[in-house]
CSV table of C-alpha atoms and ligand atoms in Angstrom, one decimal:
chain,number,residue,atom,x,y,z
A,1235,MET,CA,18.5,2.8,-21.2
A,1236,GLU,CA,14.9,1.5,-21.4
A,1237,THR,CA,12.1,4.1,-21.7
A,1238,LEU,CA,9.4,4.4,-19.0
A,1239,ALA,CA,6.9,2.8,-21.4
A,1240,GLU,CA,9.2,-0.2,-21.8
A,1241,ARG,CA,9.6,-0.6,-18.0
A,1242,VAL,CA,5.9,-0.3,-17.4
A,1243,ALA,CA,5.2,-3.0,-20.1
A,1244,HIS,CA,7.9,-5.2,-18.6
A,1245,VAL,CA,6.4,-5.0,-15.1
A,1246,ARG,CA,2.9,-5.6,-16.4
A,1247,ASP,CA,4.0,-8.7,-18.2
A,1248,ARG,CA,5.6,-10.1,-15.1
A,1249,VAL,CA,2.5,-9.2,-13.0
A,1250,ALA,CA,0.4,-11.0,-15.5
A,1251,ALA,CA,2.7,-14.0,-15.6
A,1252,ALA,CA,2.7,-14.3,-11.8
A,1253,LEU,CA,-1.1,-14.0,-11.6
A,1254,ALA,CA,-1.4,-16.8,-14.3
A,1255,ALA,CA,1.1,-19.0,-12.4
A,1256,ALA,CA,-0.9,-18.5,-9.2
A,1257,GLY,CA,-4.1,-19.5,-11.1
A,1258,ARG,CA,-5.5,-16.0,-10.5
A,1259,GLY,CA,-7.4,-13.8,-12.9
A,1260,PRO,CA,-5.7,-11.1,-15.0
A,1261,GLY,CA,-7.0,-8.1,-13.1
A,1262,GLU,CA,-6.5,-9.4,-9.6
A,1263,ALA,CA,-3.4,-7.3,-8.7
A,1264,THR,CA,-3.3,-3.5,-8.8
A,1265,LEU,CA,0.0,-2.0,-9.7
A,1266,VAL,CA,0.6,0.9,-7.3
A,1267,ALA,CA,3.4,3.0,-9.0
A,1268,VAL,CA,5.5,4.5,-6.2
A,1269,SER,CA,6.3,8.0,-7.4
A,1270,LYS,CA,8.0,9.3,-4.2
A,1271,ASN,CA,11.0,11.5,-5.0
A,1272,HIS,CA,10.0,11.7,-8.6
A,1273,PRO,CA,8.4,14.9,-10.1
A,1274,ALA,CA,4.8,15.3,-11.2
A,1275,GLU,CA,6.0,15.3,-14.8
A,1276,LYS,CA,7.0,11.6,-14.3
A,1277,VAL,CA,3.6,10.8,-13.0
A,1278,ARG,CA,2.0,12.4,-16.1
A,1279,GLU,CA,4.3,10.3,-18.3
A,1280,ALA,CA,3.3,7.2,-16.4
A,1281,ILE,CA,-0.4,8.1,-16.8
A,1282,ALA,CA,0.3,8.3,-20.6
A,1283,CYS,CA,1.6,4.7,-20.3
A,1284,GLY,CA,-1.7,3.7,-18.8
A,1285,LEU,CA,-0.9,3.7,-15.1
A,1286,ARG,CA,-3.6,5.1,-12.8
A,1287,THR,CA,-2.7,4.3,-9.2
A,1288,PHE,CA,0.3,6.1,-7.5
A,1289,GLY,CA,1.9,5.6,-4.1
A,1290,GLU,CA,3.5,8.3,-2.1
A,1291,ASN,CA,5.1,7.9,1.3
A,1292,ARG,CA,4.9,11.5,2.4
A,1293,VAL,CA,1.6,13.4,2.7
A,1294,GLN,CA,2.9,16.8,1.7
A,1295,GLU,CA,4.7,15.5,-1.4
A,1296,GLY,CA,1.6,13.5,-2.4
A,1297,LEU,CA,-0.7,16.5,-2.0
A,1298,GLU,CA,1.5,18.7,-4.2
A,1299,LYS,CA,1.6,16.1,-7.0
A,1300,MET,CA,-2.1,15.5,-6.7
A,1301,ASN,CA,-2.7,19.2,-7.2
A,1302,MET,CA,-0.4,19.3,-10.2
A,1303,VAL,CA,-1.6,16.1,-11.9
A,1304,GLY,CA,-5.4,16.4,-11.3
A,1305,ALA,CA,-8.1,13.8,-11.3
A,1306,ALA,CA,-6.4,11.4,-13.9
A,1307,ALA,CA,-4.8,9.5,-11.0
A,1308,GLU,CA,-5.7,7.7,-7.8
A,1309,TRP,CA,-3.3,8.3,-4.9
A,1310,HIS,CA,-2.4,6.0,-2.1
A,1311,LEU,CA,-0.4,6.9,1.0
A,1312,ILE,CA,2.0,4.0,1.5
A,1313,GLY,CA,4.2,5.4,4.2
A,1314,PRO,CA,3.4,6.0,7.9
A,1315,LEU,CA,0.9,8.7,8.7
A,1316,GLN,CA,2.0,11.2,11.4
A,1317,SER,CA,-0.7,12.5,13.7
A,1318,ASN,CA,-0.3,16.1,12.6
A,1319,LYS,CA,-1.0,15.0,9.0
A,1320,VAL,CA,-4.1,13.0,9.5
A,1321,ARG,CA,-6.6,15.8,8.6
A,1322,LYS,CA,-4.6,16.7,5.5
A,1323,ALA,CA,-4.5,13.1,4.3
A,1324,VAL,CA,-8.0,11.9,5.0
A,1325,GLY,CA,-10.4,12.6,2.1
A,1326,ARG,CA,-7.4,13.1,-0.3
A,1327,PHE,CA,-5.7,9.7,-0.5
A,1328,ALA,CA,-8.0,6.8,-1.7
A,1329,LEU,CA,-6.3,4.3,0.6
A,1330,LEU,CA,-4.0,4.7,3.6
A,1331,HIS,CA,-1.7,1.6,3.6
A,1332,GLY,CA,0.6,2.2,6.6
A,1333,ILE,CA,-1.7,2.5,9.6
A,1334,ASP,CA,-0.1,0.9,12.7
A,1335,THR,CA,-1.5,2.3,15.9
A,1336,PHE,CA,-5.1,2.4,17.2
A,1337,GLU,CA,-4.6,6.0,18.3
A,1338,ARG,CA,-4.0,6.9,14.7
A,1339,ILE,CA,-7.2,5.0,13.7
A,1340,LEU,CA,-9.2,7.1,16.2
A,1341,GLN,CA,-7.8,10.3,14.7
A,1342,ILE,CA,-8.7,9.0,11.2
A,1343,GLU,CA,-12.2,8.3,12.4
A,1344,ARG,CA,-12.6,11.9,13.7
A,1345,ALA,CA,-11.3,13.4,10.5
A,1346,ALA,CA,-13.4,11.2,8.3
A,1347,SER,CA,-16.5,11.8,10.4
A,1348,ALA,CA,-16.0,15.6,10.0
A,1349,LEU,CA,-16.0,15.0,6.2
A,1350,GLY,CA,-18.9,12.7,6.4
A,1351,GLU,CA,-17.1,10.1,4.3
A,1352,ALA,CA,-15.5,6.8,5.5
A,1353,ALA,CA,-11.7,6.5,5.1
A,1354,LYS,CA,-10.3,3.3,3.7
A,1355,ILE,CA,-7.2,2.0,5.5
A,1356,LEU,CA,-4.9,-1.0,5.7
A,1357,LEU,CA,-3.4,-2.2,9.0
A,1358,GLU,CA,0.4,-2.5,8.6
A,1359,VAL,CA,1.9,-5.6,10.1
A,1360,ASN,CA,5.5,-6.0,11.1
A,1361,ILE,CA,5.8,-9.5,9.7
A,1362,SER,CA,9.6,-9.6,9.9
A,1363,GLY,CA,9.8,-8.6,13.6
A,1364,GLU,CA,12.6,-6.1,12.7
A,1365,SER,CA,12.8,-3.3,15.2
A,1366,THR,CA,13.4,-0.8,12.3
A,1367,LYS,CA,10.1,-1.7,10.7
A,1368,HIS,CA,6.7,-0.1,11.3
A,1369,GLY,CA,3.6,-2.1,11.9
A,1370,PHE,CA,1.5,-3.8,14.5
A,1371,ALA,CA,3.0,-7.0,15.9
A,1372,PRO,CA,1.1,-9.9,14.3
A,1373,GLY,CA,-0.5,-10.7,17.7
A,1374,ASP,CA,-1.9,-7.2,18.1
A,1375,VAL,CA,-3.7,-6.9,14.8
A,1376,ALA,CA,-6.9,-8.8,15.9
A,1377,SER,CA,-7.7,-6.4,18.7
A,1378,ALA,CA,-7.0,-3.3,16.6
A,1379,LEU,CA,-9.2,-4.7,13.9
A,1380,GLU,CA,-12.0,-5.6,16.3
A,1381,ARG,CA,-12.0,-2.1,17.7
A,1382,SER,CA,-11.9,-0.5,14.3
A,1383,LEU,CA,-14.9,-2.5,13.2
A,1384,GLU,CA,-16.9,-0.4,15.7
A,1385,LEU,CA,-16.0,2.8,14.0
A,1386,PRO,CA,-18.5,4.1,11.4
A,1387,PHE,CA,-16.0,6.2,9.5
A,1388,VAL,CA,-13.0,3.9,9.2
A,1389,ARG,CA,-13.1,1.0,6.8
A,1390,VAL,CA,-10.3,-1.6,7.2
A,1391,ASP,CA,-9.9,-3.1,3.8
A,1392,GLY,CA,-7.0,-5.4,4.6
A,1393,LEU,CA,-3.4,-5.7,5.6
A,1394,MET,CA,-0.1,-4.3,4.4
A,1395,ALA,CA,3.5,-5.4,5.0
A,1396,MET,CA,7.1,-5.3,3.9
A,1397,ALA,CA,9.5,-8.2,3.6
A,1398,PRO,CA,12.7,-8.0,5.6
A,1399,PHE,CA,15.5,-6.0,4.0
A,1400,ASP,CA,17.8,-9.0,3.8
A,1401,CYS,CA,15.3,-11.4,2.1
A,1402,PRO,CA,15.2,-10.5,-1.6
A,1403,GLY,CA,13.2,-12.5,-4.1
A,1404,ALA,CA,12.1,-16.0,-3.2
A,1405,ALA,CA,13.4,-15.6,0.4
A,1406,ALA,CA,10.6,-13.1,1.0
A,1407,ARG,CA,7.8,-15.5,0.1
A,1408,PRO,CA,7.3,-17.1,3.5
A,1409,PHE,CA,6.6,-13.7,4.9
A,1410,PHE,CA,4.0,-13.0,2.3
A,1411,GLU,CA,2.4,-16.3,3.0
A,1412,GLY,CA,2.4,-15.4,6.7
A,1413,LEU,CA,0.5,-12.2,6.0
A,1414,ARG,CA,-2.1,-14.0,3.9
A,1415,LYS,CA,-2.7,-16.6,6.5
A,1416,LEU,CA,-3.0,-13.9,9.2
A,1417,ARG,CA,-5.6,-12.2,7.0
A,1418,ASP,CA,-7.5,-15.5,6.5
A,1419,ARG,CA,-7.5,-16.1,10.3
A,1420,LEU,CA,-8.8,-12.5,11.0
A,1421,ARG,CA,-11.4,-12.9,8.4
A,1422,ASP,CA,-12.7,-16.1,10.0
A,1423,ALA,CA,-12.5,-14.6,13.5
A,1424,THR,CA,-14.3,-11.3,12.7
A,1425,GLY,CA,-16.3,-11.8,9.5
A,1426,ALA,CA,-14.6,-8.7,8.0
A,1427,GLY,CA,-14.0,-9.1,4.3
A,1428,LEU,CA,-10.4,-7.8,4.3
A,1429,PRO,CA,-10.1,-8.1,0.5
A,1430,VAL,CA,-6.8,-6.2,0.2
A,1431,LEU,CA,-3.2,-7.6,0.7
A,1432,SER,CA,-0.7,-4.8,0.0
A,1433,MET,CA,2.6,-6.6,-0.3
A,1434,GLY,CA,5.5,-6.8,-2.7
A,1435,MET,CA,7.9,-4.2,-4.0
A,1436,SER,CA,10.4,-4.0,-6.9
A,1437,ASN,CA,12.5,-6.9,-5.6
A,1438,ASP,CA,9.8,-9.3,-4.7
A,1439,TYR,CA,6.4,-8.5,-6.2
A,1440,GLU,CA,6.1,-11.7,-8.1
A,1441,GLN,CA,6.6,-13.7,-4.9
A,1442,ALA,CA,3.9,-11.6,-3.3
A,1443,ILE,CA,1.5,-12.1,-6.1
A,1444,LEU,CA,2.0,-15.9,-5.9
A,1445,GLU,CA,0.9,-15.5,-2.2
A,1446,GLY,CA,-2.2,-13.5,-3.0
A,1447,ALA,CA,-1.1,-9.8,-3.1
A,1448,THR,CA,-3.9,-7.6,-4.5
A,1449,HIS,CA,-1.7,-4.5,-4.5
A,1450,VAL,CA,2.0,-4.4,-5.3
A,1451,ARG,CA,3.9,-1.2,-4.6
A,1452,ILE,CA,6.6,-0.8,-7.2
A,1453,GLY,CA,8.9,2.2,-7.4
A,1454,THR,CA,12.5,1.6,-8.7
A,1455,THR,CA,11.6,-0.9,-11.4
A,1456,ILE,CA,9.2,1.6,-13.0
A,1457,PHE,CA,10.8,5.0,-12.3
A,1458,GLY,CA,14.4,4.1,-11.9
A,1459,SER,CA,16.5,4.9,-8.7
A,1460,ARG,CA,15.5,7.8,-6.6
B,1028,PLP,C1,9.5,3.1,-1.5
B,1028,PLP,C2,8.5,2.2,-1.1
B,1028,PLP,C3,8.1,1.1,-2.0
B,1028,PLP,C4,8.7,0.9,-3.4
B,1028,PLP,O1,10.0,0.4,-3.3
B,1028,PLP,P1,10.8,-0.1,-4.5
B,1028,PLP,O2,11.8,-1.0,-4.0
B,1028,PLP,O3,11.4,1.2,-5.1
B,1028,PLP,O4,9.9,-0.7,-5.5
B,1028,PLP,C5,7.1,0.3,-1.6
B,1028,PLP,N1,6.5,0.4,-0.4
B,1028,PLP,C6,6.8,1.3,0.5
B,1028,PLP,C7,6.2,1.4,1.8
B,1028,PLP,C8,7.8,2.2,0.2
B,1028,PLP,O5,8.2,3.2,1.1
């Protein structure tokens, strides 16, 4: 059984190798360690291994761990945001990855405006078209983005997606390429910077980095099975 430190080192090596293979610089992909269903103690261990950014897919669970772990970590919400959790999440999570309705964006705008601090979000895109997946249909992202650009307290930093369940490893790569190209088209059309591409998980993060992922969300490979 490998230790957490060994697993972290292994993932870091593979991230670095994928960045080099893509001709990208060494710091160009942020490792978001997905700590959902693992206790705060594990997060502390991971911080001791040098990790800083943690992903949670439920607001309540994330807030509890934030309170236990303190300021040594940055927290991202990677799962869907329910409307009754918007006011709890805004101002606490540094980045909201899974935003997929304009109604939710308006709620985030109201909550962030009350705090006087813009909220950073990603638009989740359903690149696989699977009915079980969250996300805007690719054709609906442009209008959501355009309308979001009018809102002073919402900052759309980029896009997020998940590969189809039945496409592990290299089979996922065309979907990641599709998300990058969609981002490039939106950037050209709107002038928004959209620097962030959150894509790639334990089974496919190297493929995602080859296609330009700036944030890979890795749970199982770091923390073991949940
Ligand atoms: C759980 C989760 C991950 C991490 O998945 P692993 O396969 O364990 O690496 C990444 N992204 C989202 C949105 C998740 O819910």
